[in-house]
Short mmCIF file of C-alpha atoms in Angstrom, two decimals:
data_model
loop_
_atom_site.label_atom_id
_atom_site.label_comp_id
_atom_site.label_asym_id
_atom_site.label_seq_id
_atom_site.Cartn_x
_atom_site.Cartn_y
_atom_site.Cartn_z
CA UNK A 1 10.21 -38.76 -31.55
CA UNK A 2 11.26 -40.96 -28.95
CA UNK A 3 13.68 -44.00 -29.19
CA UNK A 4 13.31 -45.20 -25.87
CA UNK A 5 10.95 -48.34 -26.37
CA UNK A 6 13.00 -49.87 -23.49
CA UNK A 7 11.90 -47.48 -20.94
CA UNK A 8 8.85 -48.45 -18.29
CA UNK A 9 6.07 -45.85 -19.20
CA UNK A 10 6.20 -43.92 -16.56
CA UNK A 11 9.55 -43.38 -17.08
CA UNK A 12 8.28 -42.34 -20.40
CA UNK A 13 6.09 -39.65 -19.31
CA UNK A 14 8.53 -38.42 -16.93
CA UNK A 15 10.76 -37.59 -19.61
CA UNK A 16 7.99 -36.35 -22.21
CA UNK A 17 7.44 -34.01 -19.45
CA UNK A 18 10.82 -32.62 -19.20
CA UNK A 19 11.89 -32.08 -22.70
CA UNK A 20 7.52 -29.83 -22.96
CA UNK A 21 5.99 -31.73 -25.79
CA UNK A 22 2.33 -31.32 -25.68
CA UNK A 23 -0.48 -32.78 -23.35
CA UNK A 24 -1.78 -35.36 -25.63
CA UNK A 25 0.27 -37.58 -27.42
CA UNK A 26 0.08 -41.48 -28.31
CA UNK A 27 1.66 -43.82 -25.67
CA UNK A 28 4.52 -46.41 -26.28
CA UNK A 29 3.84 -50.06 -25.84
CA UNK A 30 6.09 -51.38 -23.61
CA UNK A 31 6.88 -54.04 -25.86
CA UNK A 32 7.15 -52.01 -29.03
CA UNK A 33 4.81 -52.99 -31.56
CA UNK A 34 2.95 -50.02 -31.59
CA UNK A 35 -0.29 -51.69 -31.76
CA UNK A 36 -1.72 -49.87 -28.44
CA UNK A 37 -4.25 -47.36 -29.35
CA UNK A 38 -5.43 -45.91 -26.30
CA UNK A 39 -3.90 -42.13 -25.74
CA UNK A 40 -2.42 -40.84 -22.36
CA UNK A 41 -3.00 -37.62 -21.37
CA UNK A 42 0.08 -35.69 -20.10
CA UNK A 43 -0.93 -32.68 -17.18
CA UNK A 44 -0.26 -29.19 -18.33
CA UNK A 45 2.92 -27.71 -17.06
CA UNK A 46 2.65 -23.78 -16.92
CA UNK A 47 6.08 -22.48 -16.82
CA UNK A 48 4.98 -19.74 -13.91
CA UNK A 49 4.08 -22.59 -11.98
CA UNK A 50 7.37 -23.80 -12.26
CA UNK A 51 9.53 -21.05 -11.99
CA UNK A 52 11.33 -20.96 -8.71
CA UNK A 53 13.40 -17.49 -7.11
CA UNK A 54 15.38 -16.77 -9.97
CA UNK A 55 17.24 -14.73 -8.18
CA UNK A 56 15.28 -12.22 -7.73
CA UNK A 57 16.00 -11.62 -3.76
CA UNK A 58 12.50 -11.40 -2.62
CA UNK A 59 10.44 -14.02 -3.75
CA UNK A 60 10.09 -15.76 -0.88
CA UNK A 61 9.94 -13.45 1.28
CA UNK A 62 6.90 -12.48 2.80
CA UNK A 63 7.32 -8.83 1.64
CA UNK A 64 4.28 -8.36 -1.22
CA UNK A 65 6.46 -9.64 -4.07
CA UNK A 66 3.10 -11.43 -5.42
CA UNK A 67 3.83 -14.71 -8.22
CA UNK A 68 6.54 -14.79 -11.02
CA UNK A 69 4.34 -14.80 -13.83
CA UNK A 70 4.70 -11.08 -14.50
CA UNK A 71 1.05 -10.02 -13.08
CA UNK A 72 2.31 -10.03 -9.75
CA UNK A 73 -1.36 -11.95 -8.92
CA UNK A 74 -3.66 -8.47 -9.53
CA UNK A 75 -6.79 -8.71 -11.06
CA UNK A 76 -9.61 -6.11 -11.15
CA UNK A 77 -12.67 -6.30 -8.29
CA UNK A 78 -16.13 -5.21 -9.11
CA UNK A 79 -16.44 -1.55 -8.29
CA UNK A 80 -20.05 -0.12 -7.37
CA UNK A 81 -18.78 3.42 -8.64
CA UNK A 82 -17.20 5.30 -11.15
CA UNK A 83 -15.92 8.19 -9.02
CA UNK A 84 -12.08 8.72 -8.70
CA UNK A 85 -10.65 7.12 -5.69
CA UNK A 86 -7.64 8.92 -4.36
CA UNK A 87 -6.61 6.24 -0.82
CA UNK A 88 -7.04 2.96 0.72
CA UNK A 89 -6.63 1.56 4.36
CA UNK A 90 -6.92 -1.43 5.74
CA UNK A 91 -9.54 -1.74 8.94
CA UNK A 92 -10.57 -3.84 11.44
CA UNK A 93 -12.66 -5.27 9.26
CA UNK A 94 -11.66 -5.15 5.63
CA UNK A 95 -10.19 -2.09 3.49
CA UNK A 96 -11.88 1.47 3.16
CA UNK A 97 -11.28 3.09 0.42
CA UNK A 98 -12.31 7.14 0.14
CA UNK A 99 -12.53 9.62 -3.08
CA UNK A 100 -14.40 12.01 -5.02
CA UNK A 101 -17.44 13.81 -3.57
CA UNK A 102 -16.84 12.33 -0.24
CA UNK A 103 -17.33 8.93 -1.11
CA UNK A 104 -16.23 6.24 1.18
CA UNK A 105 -16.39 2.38 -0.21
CA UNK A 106 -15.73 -1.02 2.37
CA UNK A 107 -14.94 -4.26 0.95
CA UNK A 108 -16.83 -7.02 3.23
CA UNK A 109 -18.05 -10.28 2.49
CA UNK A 110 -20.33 -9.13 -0.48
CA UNK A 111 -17.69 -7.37 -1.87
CA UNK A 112 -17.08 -3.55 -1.78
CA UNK A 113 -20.14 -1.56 -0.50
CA UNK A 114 -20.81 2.06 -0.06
CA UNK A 115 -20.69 3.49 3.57
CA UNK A 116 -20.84 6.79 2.57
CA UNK A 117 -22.32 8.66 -0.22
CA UNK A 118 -21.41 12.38 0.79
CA UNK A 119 -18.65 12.28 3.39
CA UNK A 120 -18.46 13.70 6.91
CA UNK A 121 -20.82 16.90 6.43
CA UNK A 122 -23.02 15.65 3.74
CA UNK A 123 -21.34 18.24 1.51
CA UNK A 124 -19.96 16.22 -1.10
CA UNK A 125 -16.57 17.51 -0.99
CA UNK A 126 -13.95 15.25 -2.14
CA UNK A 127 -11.98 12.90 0.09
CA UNK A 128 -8.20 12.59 -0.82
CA UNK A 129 -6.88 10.47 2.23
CA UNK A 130 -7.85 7.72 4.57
CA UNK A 131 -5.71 6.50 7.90
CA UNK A 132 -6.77 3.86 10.45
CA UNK A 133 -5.72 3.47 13.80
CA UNK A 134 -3.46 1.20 15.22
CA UNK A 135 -5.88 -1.33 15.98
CA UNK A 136 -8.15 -0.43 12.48
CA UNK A 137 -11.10 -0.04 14.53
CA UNK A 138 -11.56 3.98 13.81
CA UNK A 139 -11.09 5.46 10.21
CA UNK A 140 -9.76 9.12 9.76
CA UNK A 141 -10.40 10.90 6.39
CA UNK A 142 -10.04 14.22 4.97
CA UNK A 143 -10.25 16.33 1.88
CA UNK A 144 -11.17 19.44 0.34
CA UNK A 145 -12.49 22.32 1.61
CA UNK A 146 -11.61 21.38 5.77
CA UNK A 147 -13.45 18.13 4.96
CA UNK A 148 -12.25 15.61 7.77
CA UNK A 149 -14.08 13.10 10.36
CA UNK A 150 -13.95 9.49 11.35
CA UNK A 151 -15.56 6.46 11.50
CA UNK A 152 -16.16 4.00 13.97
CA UNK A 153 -15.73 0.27 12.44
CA UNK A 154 -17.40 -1.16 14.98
CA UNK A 155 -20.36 0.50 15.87
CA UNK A 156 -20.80 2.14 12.48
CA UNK A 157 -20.89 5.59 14.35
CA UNK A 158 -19.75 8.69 12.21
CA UNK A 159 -18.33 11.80 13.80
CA UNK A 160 -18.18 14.85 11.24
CA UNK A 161 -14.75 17.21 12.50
CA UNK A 162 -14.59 19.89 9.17
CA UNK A 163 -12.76 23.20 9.20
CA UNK A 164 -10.87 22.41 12.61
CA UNK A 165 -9.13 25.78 14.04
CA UNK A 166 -11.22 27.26 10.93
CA UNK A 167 -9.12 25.76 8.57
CA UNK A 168 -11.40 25.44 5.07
CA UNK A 169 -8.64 24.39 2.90
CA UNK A 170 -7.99 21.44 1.19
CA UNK A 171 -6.38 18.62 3.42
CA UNK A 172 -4.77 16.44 1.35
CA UNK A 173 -2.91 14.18 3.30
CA UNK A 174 -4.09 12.19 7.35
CA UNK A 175 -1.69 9.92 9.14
CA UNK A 176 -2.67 8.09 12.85
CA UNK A 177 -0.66 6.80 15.18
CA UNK A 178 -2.48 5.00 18.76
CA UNK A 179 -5.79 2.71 19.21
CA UNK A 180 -9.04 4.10 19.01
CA UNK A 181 -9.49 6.85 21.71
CA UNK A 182 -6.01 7.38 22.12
CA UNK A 183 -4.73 8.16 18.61
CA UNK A 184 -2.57 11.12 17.89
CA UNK A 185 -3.51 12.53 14.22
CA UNK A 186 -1.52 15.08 11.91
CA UNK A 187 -3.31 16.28 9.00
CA UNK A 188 -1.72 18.39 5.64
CA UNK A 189 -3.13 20.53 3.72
CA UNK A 190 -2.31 22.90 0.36
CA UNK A 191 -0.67 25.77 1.96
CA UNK A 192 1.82 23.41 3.46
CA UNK A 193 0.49 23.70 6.85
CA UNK A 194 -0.03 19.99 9.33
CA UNK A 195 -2.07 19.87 11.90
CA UNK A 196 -1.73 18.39 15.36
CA UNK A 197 -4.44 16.32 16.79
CA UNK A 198 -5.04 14.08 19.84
CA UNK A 199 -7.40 11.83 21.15
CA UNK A 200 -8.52 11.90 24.89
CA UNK A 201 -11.43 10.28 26.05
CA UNK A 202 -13.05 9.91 22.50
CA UNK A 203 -12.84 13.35 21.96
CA UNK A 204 -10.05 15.59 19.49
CA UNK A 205 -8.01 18.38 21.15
CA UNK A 206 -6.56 20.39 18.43
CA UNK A 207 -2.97 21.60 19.06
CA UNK A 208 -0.28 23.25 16.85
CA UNK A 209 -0.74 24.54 13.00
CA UNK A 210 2.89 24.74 11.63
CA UNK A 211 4.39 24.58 8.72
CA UNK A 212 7.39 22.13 8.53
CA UNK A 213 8.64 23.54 5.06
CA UNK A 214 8.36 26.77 3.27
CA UNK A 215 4.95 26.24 3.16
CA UNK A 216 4.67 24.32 -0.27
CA UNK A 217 1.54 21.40 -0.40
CA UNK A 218 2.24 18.29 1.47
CA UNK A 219 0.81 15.68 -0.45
CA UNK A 220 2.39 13.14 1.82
CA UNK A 221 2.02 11.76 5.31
CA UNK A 222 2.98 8.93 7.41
CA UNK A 223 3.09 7.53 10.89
CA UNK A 224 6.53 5.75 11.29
CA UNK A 225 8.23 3.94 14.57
CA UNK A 226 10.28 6.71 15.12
CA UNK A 227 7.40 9.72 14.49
CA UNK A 228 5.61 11.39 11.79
CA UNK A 229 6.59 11.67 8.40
CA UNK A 230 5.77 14.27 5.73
CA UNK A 231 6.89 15.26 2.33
CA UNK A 232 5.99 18.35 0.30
CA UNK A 233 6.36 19.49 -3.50
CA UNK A 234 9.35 21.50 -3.19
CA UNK A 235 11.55 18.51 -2.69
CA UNK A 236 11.63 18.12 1.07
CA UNK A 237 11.35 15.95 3.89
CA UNK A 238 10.76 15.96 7.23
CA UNK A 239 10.00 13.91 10.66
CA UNK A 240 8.19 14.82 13.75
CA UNK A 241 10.30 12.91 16.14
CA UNK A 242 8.30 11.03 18.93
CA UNK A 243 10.14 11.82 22.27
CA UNK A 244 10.84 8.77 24.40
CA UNK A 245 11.18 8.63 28.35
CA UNK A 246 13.08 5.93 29.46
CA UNK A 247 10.15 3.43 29.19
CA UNK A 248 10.45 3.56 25.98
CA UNK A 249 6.63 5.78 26.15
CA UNK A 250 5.98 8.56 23.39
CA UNK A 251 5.85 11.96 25.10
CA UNK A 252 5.39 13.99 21.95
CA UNK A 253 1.94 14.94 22.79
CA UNK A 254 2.47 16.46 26.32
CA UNK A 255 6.53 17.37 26.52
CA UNK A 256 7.04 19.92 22.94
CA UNK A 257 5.44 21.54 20.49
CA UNK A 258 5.35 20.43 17.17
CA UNK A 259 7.17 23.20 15.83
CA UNK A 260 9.90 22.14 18.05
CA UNK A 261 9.67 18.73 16.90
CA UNK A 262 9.70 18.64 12.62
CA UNK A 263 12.67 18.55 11.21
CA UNK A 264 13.93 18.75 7.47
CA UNK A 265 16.16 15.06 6.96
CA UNK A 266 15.79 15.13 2.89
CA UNK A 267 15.92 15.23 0.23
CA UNK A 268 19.33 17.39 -1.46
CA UNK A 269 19.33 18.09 -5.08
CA UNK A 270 15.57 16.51 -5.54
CA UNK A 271 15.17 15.65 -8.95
CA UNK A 272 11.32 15.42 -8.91
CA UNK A 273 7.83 16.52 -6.88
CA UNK A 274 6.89 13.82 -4.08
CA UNK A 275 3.56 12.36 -3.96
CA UNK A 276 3.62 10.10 -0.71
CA UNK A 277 6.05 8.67 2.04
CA UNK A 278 5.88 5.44 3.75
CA UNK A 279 8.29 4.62 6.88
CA UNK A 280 9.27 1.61 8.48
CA UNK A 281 11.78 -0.18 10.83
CA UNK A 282 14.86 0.55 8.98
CA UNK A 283 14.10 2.62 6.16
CA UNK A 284 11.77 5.31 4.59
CA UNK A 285 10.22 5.66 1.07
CA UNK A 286 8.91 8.43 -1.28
CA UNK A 287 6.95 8.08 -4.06
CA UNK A 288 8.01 10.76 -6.84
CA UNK A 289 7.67 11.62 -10.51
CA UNK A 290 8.91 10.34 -13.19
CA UNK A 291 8.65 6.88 -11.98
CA UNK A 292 11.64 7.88 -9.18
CA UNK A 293 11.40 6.25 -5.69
CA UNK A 294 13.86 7.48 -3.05
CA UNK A 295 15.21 5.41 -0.10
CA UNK A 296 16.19 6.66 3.30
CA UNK A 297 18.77 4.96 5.95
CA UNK A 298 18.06 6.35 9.22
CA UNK A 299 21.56 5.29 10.44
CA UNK A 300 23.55 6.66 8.16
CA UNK A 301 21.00 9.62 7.75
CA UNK A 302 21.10 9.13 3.79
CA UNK A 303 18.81 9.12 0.86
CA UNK A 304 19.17 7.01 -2.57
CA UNK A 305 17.42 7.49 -5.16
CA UNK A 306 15.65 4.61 -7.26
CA UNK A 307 14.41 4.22 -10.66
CA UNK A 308 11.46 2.20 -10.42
CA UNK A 309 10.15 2.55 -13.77
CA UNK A 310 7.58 5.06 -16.02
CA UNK A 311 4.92 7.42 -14.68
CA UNK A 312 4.67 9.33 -11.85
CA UNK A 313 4.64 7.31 -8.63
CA UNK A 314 1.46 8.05 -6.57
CA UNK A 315 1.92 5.81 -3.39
CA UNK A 316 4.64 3.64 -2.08
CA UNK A 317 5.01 0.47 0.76
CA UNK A 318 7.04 -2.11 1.88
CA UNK A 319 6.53 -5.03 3.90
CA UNK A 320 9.56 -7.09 5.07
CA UNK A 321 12.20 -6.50 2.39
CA UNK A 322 10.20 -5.79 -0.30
CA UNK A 323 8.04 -2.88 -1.72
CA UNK A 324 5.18 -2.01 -3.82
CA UNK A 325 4.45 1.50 -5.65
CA UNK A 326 1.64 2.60 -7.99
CA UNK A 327 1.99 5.07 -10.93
CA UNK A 328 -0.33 6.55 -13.55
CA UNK A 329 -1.53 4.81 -16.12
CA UNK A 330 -2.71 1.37 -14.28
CA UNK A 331 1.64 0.61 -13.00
CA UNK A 332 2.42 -1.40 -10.33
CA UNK A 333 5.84 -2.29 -9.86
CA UNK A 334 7.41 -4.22 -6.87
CA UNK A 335 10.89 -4.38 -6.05
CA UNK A 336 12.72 -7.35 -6.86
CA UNK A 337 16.16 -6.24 -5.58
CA UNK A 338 17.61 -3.61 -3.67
CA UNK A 339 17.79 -1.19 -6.76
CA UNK A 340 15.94 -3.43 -9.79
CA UNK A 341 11.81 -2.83 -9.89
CA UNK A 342 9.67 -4.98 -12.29
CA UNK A 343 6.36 -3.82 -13.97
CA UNK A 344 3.51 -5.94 -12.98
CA UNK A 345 0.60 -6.83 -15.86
CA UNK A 346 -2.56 -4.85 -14.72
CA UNK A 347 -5.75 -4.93 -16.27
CA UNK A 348 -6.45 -1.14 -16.64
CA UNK A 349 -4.77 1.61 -17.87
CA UNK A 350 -6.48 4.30 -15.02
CA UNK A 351 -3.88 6.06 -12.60
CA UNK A 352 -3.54 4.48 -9.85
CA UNK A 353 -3.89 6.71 -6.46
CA UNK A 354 -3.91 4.64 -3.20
CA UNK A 355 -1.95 1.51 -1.83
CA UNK A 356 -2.74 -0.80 1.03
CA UNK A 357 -0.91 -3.70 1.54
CA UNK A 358 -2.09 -6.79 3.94
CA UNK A 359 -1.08 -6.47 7.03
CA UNK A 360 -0.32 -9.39 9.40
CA UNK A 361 -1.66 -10.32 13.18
CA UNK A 362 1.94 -8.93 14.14
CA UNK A 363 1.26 -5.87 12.49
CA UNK A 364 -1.95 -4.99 14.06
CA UNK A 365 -2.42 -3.74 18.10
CA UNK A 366 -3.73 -6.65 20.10
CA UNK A 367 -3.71 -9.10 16.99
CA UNK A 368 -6.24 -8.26 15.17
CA UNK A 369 -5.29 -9.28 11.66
CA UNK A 370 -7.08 -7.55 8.76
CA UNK A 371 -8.14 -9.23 5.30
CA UNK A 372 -5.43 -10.92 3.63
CA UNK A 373 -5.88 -8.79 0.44
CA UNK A 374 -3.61 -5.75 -1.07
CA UNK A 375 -5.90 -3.14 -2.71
CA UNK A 376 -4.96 -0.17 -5.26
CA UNK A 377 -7.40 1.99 -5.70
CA UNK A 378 -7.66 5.01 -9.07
CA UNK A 379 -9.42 6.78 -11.22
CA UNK A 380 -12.89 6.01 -12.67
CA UNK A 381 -13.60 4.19 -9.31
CA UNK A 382 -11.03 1.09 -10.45
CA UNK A 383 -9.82 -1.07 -7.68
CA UNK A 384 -7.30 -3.74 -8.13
CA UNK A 385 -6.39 -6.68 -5.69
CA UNK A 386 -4.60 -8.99 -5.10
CA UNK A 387 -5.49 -12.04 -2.69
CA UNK A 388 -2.62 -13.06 -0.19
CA UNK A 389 -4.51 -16.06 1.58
CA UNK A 390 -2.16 -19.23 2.50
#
């Protein structure tokens, strides 16, 4: 009830608002005789509209912590397949997204489109990873059976590179480092071998097959500031360090061999397989089972490990101070503090495979900014999205 006939009326509504009685209710003559008729009608107040930080450390950061109302802002985008997609990238122009029997999908103004129906060789053999230059104007892909090419954004110009050095197997992991016609490329495959690949003039130049573990499958690679990145299913880790001269210019591709240059840095006593590795200024992530994360200080040359939640983790990122991961069975969970992860709502219950996060003008060679969109991409051709526009 309210007692409060000496109030102004907006005062009035101002306080109906406050103590969350409901959006229609009769107003209160000013001069308390009850006799007007007329109903006011108060706005709706949704609590997630109203929730501030809460403490949770990351909120406002611009990191990919998404809204507070527990669906982190993803909704499902109209698919035009039902093929399993296994990555995502952002391009120059919008995210890719690659997957079974070669398939490679583009979201552009219409939505997402198919670019290719087949993959590189027409063969239809499964694509399991996607990786975009620094400037996301050329598109590297692989997959099974020596599947792997690239795709020029721009021009629309396909280049078909399968079996390189004769290798048939299944590549199941591409990282790029370097704009278009100057990238340097490492590709993984099943018998836990990585490829080195660089770009001169347009054209690949295939270097060094070597096998930075004990030759267990890397699902798992990354281009980070200080090198390559790779994890395999035994439990390890290990960087390709990018040599420096005193300019501060990479001289990895012309100074050492890439035996020479992998190293193991991780992980002791590995509780679970690794899926995928993301690195960053200041700190690396792997995706594992069993919904376990594990985080890596370069400094003090250290891993933690992090118990992000259920399901195995299929792909992990961070942006700023904050990270995303995907799981099986439709997760997404972002990091809210250093070592708590909350479960966003999704609206599918398909394993999620693939994770690309918006990247910035600052994040992109030259400024070219991509869409302001995070995709995750899974099985039965779902894709999920979530729109970071101002």
């Amino acid at each position: 009830m309210i007692d409060r006939v000496d109030d102004s009326l907006s005062d009035a509504l101002d306080w109906l608002q406050d103590v969350g009685l409901p959006d229609r209710v009769a107003s209160d003559d000013s001069s308390g005789d009850g006799a007007n008729e007329d109903e006011v009608r108060l706005p709706v107040v949704d609590a997630a509209d109203d929730r501030s930080s809460d403490g949770d450390g990351d909120e406002s950061d611009d990191a990919d912590t998404g809204t507070n109302d527990g669906t982190g802002g993803w909704g499902a985008a109209e698919s035009p397949t039902s093929r399993a997609l296994h990555a995502v990238v952002h391009g120059h122009d919008g995210p890719y997204a690659c997957g079974e029997g070669g398939l490679l999908l583009h979201r552009g103004d219409d939505g997402w489109q198919v670019v290719l129906e087949r993959g590189p060789g027409v063969s239809e053999n499964t694509l399991r990873d996607v990786a975009a230059t620094d400037d996301g104007c050329r598109l590297w892909f692989a997959g099974d059976s020596g599947a792997l090419g690239c795709y020029d954004v721009v021009d629309g110009r396909l280049s078909d590179y399968s079996a390189p050095m004769e290798k048939t197997s299944t590549w199941e992991a591409i990282a790029v480092t370097g704009s278009t016609g100057e990238e340097r490329v490492r590709i993984a495959n099943g018998s836990g071998e990585v490829l080195d690949c660089t770009v001169e003039d347009g054209c690949p130049t295939w270097g060094d097959v070597v096998e930075p573990g004990g030759g267990s499958t890397v699902p798992g690679l990354t281009a980070g500031p200080d090198g390559f990145c790779a994890v395999d299913t035994s439990g390890g880790a290990y960087r390709e360090s990018a040599d420096r001269d005193e300019n501060g210019e990479s001289t990895s591709d012309t100074e050492s061999t890439s035996s020479d240059r992998w190293e193991r840095i991780g992980v002791r006593n590995a509780q679970v397989d690794f899926q995928d590795i993301w690195a960053g200024d200041g700190a690396v992530y792997i995706a594992g089972a069993d919904g376990i994360a594990y985080r890596y200080d370069p400094d003090c040359e250290n891993w933690t490990p992090l118990h992000v939640g259920q399901g195995a983790l299929q792909a992990i990122q961070a942006r700023g101070t904050g990270a995303v991961a995907v799981a099986t069975g439709g997760r997404i969970y972002r990091r809210e503090e250093s070592v708590r992860w909350a479960e966003l709502d999704t609206p599918t219950e398909q394993s999620l495979q693939g994770l690309a996060l918006a990247r910035s003008s600052d994040d992109v060679d030259g400024g070219l900014a991509t869409s302001p969109v995070d995709v995750a991409v899974g099985a039965g051709g779902v894709i999920l999205e979530r729109d970071r526009s101002p």
